[in-house]
mmCIF file of C-alpha atoms and ligand atoms in Angstrom:
data_model
loop_
_atom_site.group_PDB
_atom_site.id
_atom_site.type_symbol
_atom_site.label_atom_id
_atom_site.label_comp_id
_atom_site.label_asym_id
_atom_site.label_seq_id
_atom_site.Cartn_x
_atom_site.Cartn_y
_atom_site.Cartn_z
ATOM 1 C CA UNK C 1 110.405 156.031 35.500
ATOM 2 C CA UNK C 2 107.786 153.086 35.978
ATOM 3 C CA UNK C 3 103.858 154.464 35.738
ATOM 4 C CA UNK C 4 103.875 152.591 39.479
ATOM 5 C CA UNK C 5 106.953 155.482 40.664
ATOM 6 C CA UNK C 6 105.155 158.383 38.278
ATOM 7 C CA UNK C 7 101.837 157.261 40.274
ATOM 8 C CA UNK C 8 103.472 157.229 43.550
ATOM 9 C CA UNK C 9 105.162 160.351 42.873
ATOM 10 C CA UNK C 10 102.203 162.288 41.879
ATOM 11 C CA UNK C 11 100.395 161.456 44.860
ATOM 12 C CA UNK C 12 102.653 161.455 47.139
ATOM 13 C CA UNK C 13 103.181 166.202 45.618
ATOM 14 C CA UNK C 14 99.262 166.438 45.770
ATOM 15 C CA UNK C 15 99.205 165.073 49.385
ATOM 16 C CA UNK C 16 102.278 167.538 50.275
ATOM 17 C CA UNK C 17 100.860 170.470 48.840
ATOM 18 C CA UNK C 18 97.174 170.181 50.271
ATOM 19 C CA UNK C 19 98.148 168.848 53.405
ATOM 20 C CA UNK C 20 101.985 170.322 54.311
ATOM 21 C CA UNK C 21 105.057 167.908 55.521
ATOM 22 C CA UNK C 22 102.939 165.169 58.369
ATOM 23 C CA UNK C 23 105.506 166.710 61.522
ATOM 24 C CA UNK C 24 106.603 164.302 63.446
ATOM 25 C CA UNK C 25 103.729 162.332 64.048
ATOM 26 C CA UNK C 26 101.192 160.584 60.915
ATOM 27 C CA UNK C 27 99.281 163.213 59.391
ATOM 28 C CA UNK C 28 95.708 160.830 60.488
ATOM 29 C CA UNK C 29 92.521 160.004 58.400
ATOM 30 C CA UNK C 30 90.040 161.764 60.128
ATOM 31 C CA UNK C 31 91.171 163.410 63.680
ATOM 32 C CA UNK C 32 88.010 164.528 66.476
ATOM 33 C CA UNK C 33 88.029 168.310 67.289
ATOM 34 C CA UNK C 34 87.733 168.697 70.584
ATOM 35 C CA UNK C 35 88.154 172.357 71.640
ATOM 36 C CA UNK C 36 86.575 174.717 74.596
ATOM 37 C CA UNK C 37 83.276 174.658 74.058
ATOM 38 C CA UNK C 38 83.552 170.806 74.561
ATOM 39 C CA UNK C 39 85.303 170.840 77.883
ATOM 40 C CA UNK C 40 83.013 173.725 78.767
ATOM 41 C CA UNK C 41 79.909 171.699 78.477
ATOM 42 C CA UNK C 42 81.437 168.713 79.574
ATOM 43 C CA UNK C 43 82.682 169.643 82.846
ATOM 44 C CA UNK C 44 79.139 171.740 82.772
ATOM 45 C CA UNK C 45 77.789 167.981 82.727
ATOM 46 C CA UNK C 46 80.142 166.337 85.311
ATOM 47 C CA UNK C 47 79.232 169.432 87.777
ATOM 48 C CA UNK C 48 75.861 168.305 87.276
ATOM 49 C CA UNK C 49 75.710 164.934 88.223
ATOM 50 C CA UNK C 50 73.579 164.300 85.547
ATOM 51 C CA UNK C 51 76.157 161.820 83.760
ATOM 52 C CA UNK C 52 74.128 158.371 82.601
ATOM 53 C CA UNK C 53 70.828 158.814 80.703
ATOM 54 C CA UNK C 54 69.061 161.574 81.625
ATOM 55 C CA UNK C 55 69.440 165.138 81.225
ATOM 56 C CA UNK C 56 69.191 168.411 79.698
ATOM 57 C CA UNK C 57 72.124 167.221 77.381
ATOM 58 C CA UNK C 58 70.602 164.834 75.592
ATOM 59 C CA UNK C 59 67.118 167.143 74.856
ATOM 60 C CA UNK C 60 69.105 169.188 73.515
ATOM 61 C CA UNK C 61 71.581 167.150 71.562
ATOM 62 C CA UNK C 62 68.392 165.832 69.467
ATOM 63 C CA UNK C 63 66.571 168.422 69.497
ATOM 64 C CA UNK C 64 69.602 170.386 67.358
ATOM 65 C CA UNK C 65 69.849 167.610 65.432
ATOM 66 C CA UNK C 66 66.754 167.583 64.123
ATOM 67 C CA UNK C 67 66.813 170.399 63.838
ATOM 68 C CA UNK C 68 69.871 170.599 61.413
ATOM 69 C CA UNK C 69 68.429 167.948 59.823
ATOM 70 C CA UNK C 70 64.659 168.910 59.368
ATOM 71 C CA UNK C 71 63.628 165.582 60.722
ATOM 72 C CA UNK C 72 60.887 166.169 62.584
ATOM 73 C CA UNK C 73 62.410 163.583 65.471
ATOM 74 C CA UNK C 74 66.121 162.735 66.842
ATOM 75 C CA UNK C 75 66.911 160.387 69.422
ATOM 76 C CA UNK C 76 70.232 159.650 70.956
ATOM 77 C CA UNK C 77 72.509 156.222 71.289
ATOM 78 C CA UNK C 78 74.531 154.342 71.530
ATOM 79 C CA UNK C 79 76.279 154.346 68.610
ATOM 80 C CA UNK C 80 75.426 154.404 65.416
ATOM 81 C CA UNK C 81 75.561 149.828 64.734
ATOM 82 C CA UNK C 82 72.557 150.208 67.741
ATOM 83 C CA UNK C 83 71.066 153.037 65.775
ATOM 84 C CA UNK C 84 70.735 151.331 63.083
ATOM 85 C CA UNK C 85 69.572 147.841 64.773
ATOM 86 C CA UNK C 86 66.615 149.492 66.856
ATOM 87 C CA UNK C 87 65.693 151.450 63.732
ATOM 88 C CA UNK C 88 65.460 147.754 60.937
ATOM 89 C CA UNK C 89 63.591 146.061 64.815
ATOM 90 C CA UNK C 90 61.515 149.054 64.894
ATOM 91 C CA UNK C 91 60.127 149.254 61.122
ATOM 92 C CA UNK C 92 59.765 145.737 61.286
ATOM 93 C CA UNK C 93 62.356 143.454 60.197
ATOM 94 C CA UNK C 94 62.044 139.835 61.931
ATOM 95 C CA UNK C 95 63.900 136.644 62.574
ATOM 96 C CA UNK C 96 64.529 134.824 59.248
ATOM 97 C CA UNK C 97 64.238 138.361 56.601
ATOM 98 C CA UNK C 98 66.146 139.744 54.094
ATOM 99 C CA UNK C 99 67.342 142.697 53.679
ATOM 100 C CA UNK C 100 69.225 144.735 50.926
ATOM 101 C CA UNK C 101 72.971 145.885 52.090
ATOM 102 C CA UNK C 102 75.189 147.039 49.597
ATOM 103 C CA UNK C 103 78.398 145.118 49.824
ATOM 104 C CA UNK C 104 80.994 147.856 50.026
ATOM 105 C CA UNK C 105 79.837 149.342 53.418
ATOM 106 C CA UNK C 106 80.982 148.983 56.260
ATOM 107 C CA UNK C 107 80.590 146.284 58.246
ATOM 108 C CA UNK C 108 78.001 147.415 61.177
ATOM 109 C CA UNK C 109 75.544 148.393 58.054
ATOM 110 C CA UNK C 110 75.037 144.408 57.797
ATOM 111 C CA UNK C 111 76.220 143.193 61.200
ATOM 112 C CA UNK C 112 73.161 145.664 62.513
ATOM 113 C CA UNK C 113 70.738 143.454 60.613
ATOM 114 C CA UNK C 114 71.848 140.671 61.724
ATOM 115 C CA UNK C 115 71.359 141.395 65.444
ATOM 116 C CA UNK C 116 67.759 141.620 64.260
ATOM 117 C CA UNK C 117 68.440 137.823 63.264
ATOM 118 C CA UNK C 118 67.552 138.794 59.674
ATOM 119 C CA UNK C 119 69.701 137.797 57.296
ATOM 120 C CA UNK C 120 72.004 140.457 54.863
ATOM 121 C CA UNK C 121 71.016 140.494 51.226
ATOM 122 C CA UNK C 122 74.489 141.901 49.150
ATOM 123 C CA UNK C 123 73.841 144.395 46.390
ATOM 124 C CA UNK C 124 76.226 146.586 43.983
ATOM 125 C CA UNK C 125 76.662 150.357 44.133
ATOM 126 C CA UNK C 126 76.886 152.948 41.063
ATOM 127 C CA UNK C 127 79.443 154.141 39.905
ATOM 128 C CA UNK C 128 78.903 158.038 39.858
ATOM 129 C CA UNK C 129 78.094 157.746 43.557
ATOM 130 C CA UNK C 130 79.421 155.091 45.108
ATOM 131 C CA UNK C 131 76.533 153.443 47.105
ATOM 132 C CA UNK C 132 73.985 151.587 46.279
ATOM 133 C CA UNK C 133 72.660 151.038 42.830
ATOM 134 C CA UNK C 134 69.194 151.937 42.473
ATOM 135 C CA UNK C 135 68.218 150.604 38.671
ATOM 136 C CA UNK C 136 70.316 147.680 39.311
ATOM 137 C CA UNK C 137 68.315 146.529 42.053
ATOM 138 C CA UNK C 138 64.905 147.244 40.176
ATOM 139 C CA UNK C 139 66.499 144.906 37.536
ATOM 140 C CA UNK C 140 67.944 142.459 40.182
ATOM 141 C CA UNK C 141 64.607 142.272 42.485
ATOM 142 C CA UNK C 142 62.626 141.946 39.073
ATOM 143 C CA UNK C 143 65.046 138.447 37.763
ATOM 144 C CA UNK C 144 64.604 137.587 41.682
ATOM 145 C CA UNK C 145 61.657 138.179 43.736
ATOM 146 C CA UNK C 146 58.038 138.447 43.901
ATOM 147 C CA UNK C 147 55.476 140.615 45.657
ATOM 148 C CA UNK C 148 53.381 137.805 46.736
ATOM 149 C CA UNK C 149 50.095 139.318 49.296
ATOM 150 C CA UNK C 150 52.165 142.870 49.323
ATOM 151 C CA UNK C 151 55.163 141.041 50.165
ATOM 152 C CA UNK C 152 58.525 140.569 48.836
ATOM 153 C CA UNK C 153 59.875 137.242 48.687
ATOM 154 C CA UNK C 154 63.139 135.991 47.634
ATOM 155 C CA UNK C 155 62.372 133.214 44.558
ATOM 156 C CA UNK C 156 66.047 131.436 45.500
ATOM 157 C CA UNK C 157 65.190 130.996 48.941
ATOM 158 C CA UNK C 158 61.572 132.102 49.486
ATOM 159 C CA UNK C 159 62.437 134.134 52.199
ATOM 160 C CA UNK C 160 60.609 137.129 52.591
ATOM 161 C CA UNK C 161 62.924 140.594 51.772
ATOM 162 C CA UNK C 162 61.312 143.441 54.457
ATOM 163 C CA UNK C 163 63.687 146.475 53.940
ATOM 164 C CA UNK C 164 66.793 147.634 52.089
ATOM 165 C CA UNK C 165 69.261 150.166 53.881
ATOM 166 C CA UNK C 166 70.985 152.236 51.045
ATOM 167 C CA UNK C 167 74.788 153.632 52.924
ATOM 168 C CA UNK C 168 76.258 157.506 51.457
ATOM 169 C CA UNK C 169 79.112 156.472 51.562
ATOM 170 C CA UNK C 170 81.953 158.863 52.614
ATOM 171 C CA UNK C 171 79.349 161.374 52.651
ATOM 172 C CA UNK C 172 78.429 161.064 48.608
ATOM 173 C CA UNK C 173 74.583 161.385 48.452
ATOM 174 C CA UNK C 174 73.215 158.006 46.808
ATOM 175 C CA UNK C 175 70.597 158.691 43.823
ATOM 176 C CA UNK C 176 68.055 158.448 46.826
ATOM 177 C CA UNK C 177 64.779 159.925 44.768
ATOM 178 C CA UNK C 178 65.563 156.767 42.487
ATOM 179 C CA UNK C 179 65.435 154.964 45.104
ATOM 180 C CA UNK C 180 62.241 155.735 46.976
ATOM 181 C CA UNK C 181 60.686 154.746 43.630
ATOM 182 C CA UNK C 182 62.418 150.912 43.455
ATOM 183 C CA UNK C 183 61.024 151.293 47.787
ATOM 184 C CA UNK C 184 57.654 151.387 46.095
ATOM 185 C CA UNK C 185 57.537 148.936 43.798
ATOM 186 C CA UNK C 186 58.823 146.088 45.809
ATOM 187 C CA UNK C 187 57.081 147.351 49.220
ATOM 188 C CA UNK C 188 60.559 147.277 51.316
ATOM 189 C CA UNK C 189 61.043 149.420 53.771
ATOM 190 C CA UNK C 190 64.019 152.309 53.388
ATOM 191 C CA UNK C 191 65.980 152.988 56.381
ATOM 192 C CA UNK C 192 69.668 154.722 55.841
ATOM 193 C CA UNK C 193 72.354 154.280 57.274
ATOM 194 C CA UNK C 194 73.221 158.437 56.890
ATOM 195 C CA UNK C 195 76.318 157.412 59.878
ATOM 196 C CA UNK C 196 79.133 158.979 57.422
ATOM 197 C CA UNK C 197 77.223 161.929 55.950
ATOM 198 C CA UNK C 198 75.818 164.075 58.650
ATOM 199 C CA UNK C 199 76.062 167.463 56.925
ATOM 200 C CA UNK C 200 75.014 165.566 53.142
ATOM 201 C CA UNK C 201 71.713 167.141 50.972
ATOM 202 C CA UNK C 202 70.263 165.137 47.876
ATOM 203 C CA UNK C 203 68.771 168.651 46.978
ATOM 204 C CA UNK C 204 68.027 171.025 50.160
ATOM 205 C CA UNK C 205 66.991 167.518 51.192
ATOM 206 C CA UNK C 206 69.433 166.235 54.609
ATOM 207 C CA UNK C 207 70.262 162.291 54.267
ATOM 208 C CA UNK C 208 69.052 159.870 56.439
ATOM 209 C CA UNK C 209 65.326 161.730 56.322
ATOM 210 C CA UNK C 210 64.140 159.917 52.563
ATOM 211 C CA UNK C 211 62.723 156.717 54.562
ATOM 212 C CA UNK C 212 61.195 155.339 57.240
ATOM 213 C CA UNK C 213 63.728 156.771 59.141
ATOM 214 C CA UNK C 214 67.960 156.824 59.011
ATOM 215 C CA UNK C 215 70.861 156.593 61.251
ATOM 216 C CA UNK C 216 74.030 158.504 62.000
ATOM 217 C CA UNK C 217 76.734 157.979 63.931
ATOM 218 C CA UNK C 218 79.300 160.021 66.504
ATOM 219 C CA UNK C 219 82.305 157.528 66.762
ATOM 220 C CA UNK C 220 85.328 159.445 67.208
ATOM 221 C CA UNK C 221 85.555 159.200 63.275
ATOM 222 C CA UNK C 222 83.102 160.924 61.662
ATOM 223 C CA UNK C 223 82.754 164.587 60.619
ATOM 224 C CA UNK C 224 80.787 165.476 64.427
ATOM 225 C CA UNK C 225 82.066 163.377 67.502
ATOM 226 C CA UNK C 226 80.437 162.356 71.411
ATOM 227 C CA UNK C 227 82.646 159.961 71.863
ATOM 228 C CA UNK C 228 80.572 157.039 71.145
ATOM 229 C CA UNK C 229 77.336 158.118 69.967
ATOM 230 C CA UNK C 230 74.249 157.373 67.253
ATOM 231 C CA UNK C 231 71.053 159.148 66.484
ATOM 232 C CA UNK C 232 68.066 157.620 64.271
ATOM 233 C CA UNK C 233 66.026 160.319 62.634
ATOM 234 C CA UNK C 234 62.355 159.719 61.454
ATOM 235 C CA UNK C 235 59.693 162.534 60.381
ATOM 236 C CA UNK C 236 56.746 159.187 62.561
ATOM 237 C CA UNK C 237 55.052 159.997 64.813
ATOM 238 C CA UNK C 238 53.934 156.862 66.049
ATOM 239 C CA UNK C 239 57.959 155.160 64.716
ATOM 240 C CA UNK C 240 59.306 157.904 67.064
ATOM 241 C CA UNK C 241 57.470 156.705 70.325
ATOM 242 C CA UNK C 242 58.188 153.203 69.603
ATOM 243 C CA UNK C 243 62.125 154.002 68.954
ATOM 244 C CA UNK C 244 61.862 156.205 72.294
ATOM 245 C CA UNK C 245 60.302 153.867 74.203
ATOM 246 C CA UNK C 246 62.510 150.125 73.102
ATOM 247 C CA UNK C 247 65.510 152.720 73.726
ATOM 248 C CA UNK C 248 64.892 152.801 77.282
ATOM 249 C CA UNK C 249 63.438 149.678 79.190
ATOM 250 C CA UNK C 250 59.879 149.083 77.555
ATOM 251 C CA UNK C 251 59.089 150.446 80.849
ATOM 252 C CA UNK C 252 55.215 151.897 81.708
ATOM 253 C CA UNK C 253 54.800 155.551 82.984
ATOM 254 C CA UNK C 254 54.283 154.378 87.109
ATOM 255 C CA UNK C 255 55.138 156.307 90.376
ATOM 256 C CA UNK C 256 56.804 153.131 91.733
ATOM 257 C CA UNK C 257 55.989 149.994 89.586
ATOM 258 C CA UNK C 258 58.687 148.229 87.417
ATOM 259 C CA UNK C 259 56.446 147.352 84.512
ATOM 260 C CA UNK C 260 58.000 146.852 81.044
ATOM 261 C CA UNK C 261 55.701 145.528 78.131
ATOM 262 C CA UNK C 262 58.585 144.898 75.818
ATOM 263 C CA UNK C 263 62.131 143.194 75.236
ATOM 264 C CA UNK C 264 64.010 146.752 75.201
ATOM 265 C CA UNK C 265 67.698 147.121 73.994
ATOM 266 C CA UNK C 266 68.248 149.848 76.687
ATOM 267 C CA UNK C 267 71.440 151.804 74.215
ATOM 268 C CA UNK C 268 70.396 155.616 74.841
ATOM 269 C CA UNK C 269 72.685 157.975 74.626
ATOM 270 C CA UNK C 270 74.459 159.363 78.453
ATOM 271 C CA UNK C 271 74.028 162.994 79.492
ATOM 272 C CA UNK C 272 78.055 163.218 79.166
ATOM 273 C CA UNK C 273 78.217 162.251 75.666
ATOM 274 C CA UNK C 274 75.316 163.944 75.057
ATOM 275 C CA UNK C 275 76.939 167.668 76.132
ATOM 276 C CA UNK C 276 79.949 166.569 73.900
ATOM 277 C CA UNK C 277 77.933 166.247 71.199
ATOM 278 C CA UNK C 278 76.032 169.477 71.694
ATOM 279 C CA UNK C 279 79.543 171.479 71.580
ATOM 280 C CA UNK C 280 80.522 169.315 68.311
ATOM 281 C CA UNK C 281 77.218 170.707 66.616
ATOM 282 C CA UNK C 282 77.767 174.080 67.342
ATOM 283 C CA UNK C 283 80.825 173.463 65.780
ATOM 284 C CA UNK C 284 79.510 171.546 62.268
ATOM 285 C CA UNK C 285 79.035 174.045 60.326
ATOM 286 C CA UNK C 286 82.730 175.109 60.219
ATOM 287 C CA UNK C 287 83.775 171.504 60.063
ATOM 288 C CA UNK C 288 82.081 171.700 57.020
ATOM 289 C CA UNK C 289 83.087 174.388 55.488
ATOM 290 C CA UNK C 290 86.902 172.996 56.701
ATOM 291 C CA UNK C 291 85.971 170.262 54.623
ATOM 292 C CA UNK C 292 84.855 171.866 51.743
ATOM 293 C CA UNK C 293 88.271 174.117 51.701
ATOM 294 C CA UNK C 294 90.351 171.075 52.079
ATOM 295 C CA UNK C 295 88.076 168.840 48.760
ATOM 296 C CA UNK C 296 88.165 171.268 46.350
ATOM 297 C CA UNK C 297 92.256 171.899 47.764
ATOM 298 C CA UNK C 298 92.769 168.051 46.768
ATOM 299 C CA UNK C 299 89.950 168.656 43.882
ATOM 300 C CA UNK C 300 92.257 170.718 42.278
ATOM 301 C CA UNK C 301 95.257 169.052 42.976
ATOM 302 C CA UNK C 302 94.173 166.118 41.407
ATOM 303 C CA UNK C 303 93.116 167.501 37.928
ATOM 304 C CA UNK C 304 96.487 166.532 36.224
ATOM 305 C CA UNK C 305 97.624 162.932 38.294
ATOM 306 C CA UNK C 306 97.421 160.778 35.063
ATOM 307 C CA UNK C 307 96.456 157.603 36.493
ATOM 308 C CA UNK C 308 93.258 158.362 39.557
ATOM 309 C CA UNK C 309 90.947 161.399 39.986
ATOM 310 C CA UNK C 310 89.201 162.497 43.026
ATOM 311 C CA UNK C 311 86.231 161.780 43.688
ATOM 312 C CA UNK C 312 83.700 164.744 43.853
ATOM 313 C CA UNK C 313 79.684 165.231 45.131
ATOM 314 C CA UNK C 314 77.501 163.111 42.796
ATOM 315 C CA UNK C 315 75.191 166.159 40.845
ATOM 316 C CA UNK C 316 72.770 167.481 43.004
ATOM 317 C CA UNK C 317 73.902 166.379 45.682
ATOM 318 C CA UNK C 318 75.737 168.066 48.558
ATOM 319 C CA UNK C 319 78.842 166.063 49.671
ATOM 320 C CA UNK C 320 79.717 166.536 53.690
ATOM 321 C CA UNK C 321 83.735 165.327 52.176
ATOM 322 C CA UNK C 322 83.755 162.550 55.422
ATOM 323 C CA UNK C 323 86.201 160.678 53.265
ATOM 324 C CA UNK C 324 88.253 162.303 50.908
ATOM 325 C CA UNK C 325 88.009 159.471 48.634
ATOM 326 C CA UNK C 326 90.454 158.938 45.347
ATOM 327 C CA UNK C 327 89.710 156.615 42.369
ATOM 328 C CA UNK C 328 92.410 154.766 40.435
ATOM 329 C CA UNK C 329 91.300 154.650 36.671
ATOM 330 C CA UNK C 330 91.407 151.277 36.695
ATOM 331 C CA UNK C 331 90.975 148.951 38.876
ATOM 332 C CA UNK C 332 94.689 147.874 40.110
ATOM 333 C CA UNK C 333 95.087 146.098 44.325
ATOM 334 C CA UNK C 334 99.149 146.160 43.412
ATOM 335 C CA UNK C 335 99.404 150.196 42.250
ATOM 336 C CA UNK C 336 96.693 150.839 45.287
ATOM 337 C CA UNK C 337 98.980 149.274 48.091
ATOM 338 C CA UNK C 338 101.781 150.517 46.585
ATOM 339 C CA UNK C 339 100.272 154.193 47.050
ATOM 340 C CA UNK C 340 98.873 152.982 50.507
ATOM 341 C CA UNK C 341 103.064 152.173 51.443
ATOM 342 C CA UNK C 342 104.105 155.095 49.797
ATOM 343 C CA UNK C 343 101.434 157.525 51.707
ATOM 344 C CA UNK C 344 101.972 156.761 55.441
ATOM 345 C CA UNK C 345 106.080 155.678 54.883
ATOM 346 C CA UNK C 346 105.375 159.556 54.803
ATOM 347 C CA UNK C 347 103.467 160.411 57.486
ATOM 348 C CA UNK C 348 99.770 161.148 55.495
ATOM 349 C CA UNK C 349 97.149 158.063 56.894
ATOM 350 C CA UNK C 350 95.502 156.897 53.974
ATOM 351 C CA UNK C 351 93.240 153.692 53.967
ATOM 352 C CA UNK C 352 91.744 151.071 51.258
ATOM 353 C CA UNK C 353 87.905 151.160 51.032
ATOM 354 C CA UNK C 354 86.265 148.210 53.254
ATOM 355 C CA UNK C 355 87.213 144.387 52.300
ATOM 356 C CA UNK C 356 83.514 143.656 50.094
ATOM 357 C CA UNK C 357 81.227 142.339 53.369
ATOM 358 C CA UNK C 358 80.156 139.238 51.145
ATOM 359 C CA UNK C 359 84.111 138.305 51.474
ATOM 360 C CA UNK C 360 83.789 138.138 55.800
ATOM 361 C CA UNK C 361 83.425 134.854 56.784
ATOM 362 C CA UNK C 362 80.351 134.866 58.348
ATOM 363 C CA UNK C 363 79.084 136.387 55.013
ATOM 364 C CA UNK C 364 79.958 134.177 52.659
ATOM 365 C CA UNK C 365 77.222 132.446 52.688
ATOM 366 C CA UNK C 366 74.867 135.219 52.599
ATOM 367 C CA UNK C 367 72.804 135.467 48.985
ATOM 368 C CA UNK C 368 73.641 138.578 46.582
ATOM 369 C CA UNK C 369 73.226 140.022 43.196
ATOM 370 C CA UNK C 370 76.575 140.111 40.764
ATOM 371 C CA UNK C 371 78.537 142.698 42.110
ATOM 372 C CA UNK C 372 81.187 143.815 39.557
ATOM 373 C CA UNK C 373 81.052 147.762 40.537
ATOM 374 C CA UNK C 374 82.049 147.231 44.048
ATOM 375 C CA UNK C 375 84.265 144.887 42.660
ATOM 376 C CA UNK C 376 86.148 147.508 40.540
ATOM 377 C CA UNK C 377 85.755 150.405 43.228
ATOM 378 C CA UNK C 378 87.278 147.559 46.672
ATOM 379 C CA UNK C 379 90.018 147.473 43.899
ATOM 380 C CA UNK C 380 90.123 151.311 43.394
ATOM 381 C CA UNK C 381 89.223 153.733 45.914
ATOM 382 C CA UNK C 382 92.068 155.156 48.695
ATOM 383 C CA UNK C 383 90.699 157.506 50.879
ATOM 384 C CA UNK C 384 93.029 160.115 51.745
ATOM 385 C CA UNK C 385 93.209 162.438 55.239
ATOM 386 C CA UNK C 386 90.679 164.149 55.657
ATOM 387 C CA UNK C 387 90.256 166.237 59.524
ATOM 388 C CA UNK C 388 88.766 169.523 59.768
ATOM 389 C CA UNK C 389 91.486 170.795 61.660
ATOM 390 C CA UNK C 390 93.192 172.005 58.113
ATOM 391 C CA UNK C 391 91.617 174.736 56.750
ATOM 392 C CA UNK C 392 89.159 175.221 59.871
ATOM 393 C CA UNK C 393 88.167 178.592 60.102
ATOM 394 C CA UNK C 394 90.381 179.655 56.847
ATOM 395 C CA UNK C 395 86.996 180.904 54.643
HETATM 396 C C1 PLP K 401 80.470 154.103 61.437
HETATM 397 C C2 PLP K 401 79.549 154.083 60.488
HETATM 398 C C3 PLP K 401 78.285 152.904 61.146
HETATM 399 C C4 PLP K 401 77.848 153.689 62.525
HETATM 400 O O1 PLP K 401 79.692 153.058 63.582
HETATM 401 P P1 PLP K 401 79.335 152.741 65.472
HETATM 402 O O2 PLP K 401 80.552 153.192 65.649
HETATM 403 O O3 PLP K 401 78.363 151.909 65.580
HETATM 404 O O4 PLP K 401 79.381 154.376 65.483
HETATM 405 C C5 PLP K 401 77.368 152.103 60.761
HETATM 406 N N1 PLP K 401 78.039 152.053 59.089
HETATM 407 C C6 PLP K 401 78.698 153.285 58.544
HETATM 408 C C7 PLP K 401 78.914 152.751 57.326
HETATM 409 C C8 PLP K 401 79.784 153.948 59.008
HETATM 410 O O5 PLP K 401 80.588 154.334 58.673
#
């Protein structure tokens, strides 16, 4: 048998042993889990008439998120992209700035930078975490940027580099303590894109709470969903107040006059989505346990595989295993695609990592570091079915 056929066979065998046969409909990559509680709370919300951006579920959801992440403030918004946009704007990213972004990320990370009128500046990944590599970043900035009056400038473009947006890929935390040091050294704000990492920790600290602020997403394919939704986490009281103000219409408190003191976003999450969020949040621990069981089964299943490995949480961290991932032992787009096609033909919805952001037409001319690790990962990674339902209630 050819090696690629052997790889296909071992890949399909593990999927089958962990997930069972796919039935009449394929096994999703990651599907939402909507139960009784979700129906109850959404119905109550509908019956109350408070379906829009004012209502009790919004504050309940925000308080629940703050408690869960041990963050002082959580501000719920319409989606994760909006959360990132508002977060970057609020920490002072200005039109014409550059913002450091991993090229291996979902396009929203870079789009949020563009929505600020800023330019994403792409950096490389750490092979151990799949996320931004702080040590490579330090080396890169030392050679390509300089501090002037406390502001970092790209020595080639002359533009200010104001922030860095690390992203915890598929739920696996990056080496955030090293990034905090690098950000201090180069006077960069950190806005953590924790869209994929609710329930992921570095030590005992929740991802999204290391920088000035962090953002979450509750899109339908994430660990918990509000239909569409996102949130901004911050421990800074003044920043939280500014974000809340801009998340609405920046209206000044007054009995009847409409006075607005800033160009604001109207990004607030509606109560009906927050009701769904409250129900999902009450089940998050169960989802996380089920996803961990699933990940452990995969890890075990792939130990004897010859041409691929299961990606496990980085040392010292806890991953939510949002999307389980295998990595080919060597980069091979041909094999990657053969495995994807074979799995999908057998009813297991797998997908490759995102095309690297610096290769997309709108970002082709953006500044970038050398990106060898991200290139390698892009040709090696496959996400495999990861829904909580497979092992829910089994611990
Ligand atoms: C899901 C996601 C977002 C936000 O997505 P929305 O669909 O706008 O909620 C942002 N960044 C990353 C890395 C994501 O995976």
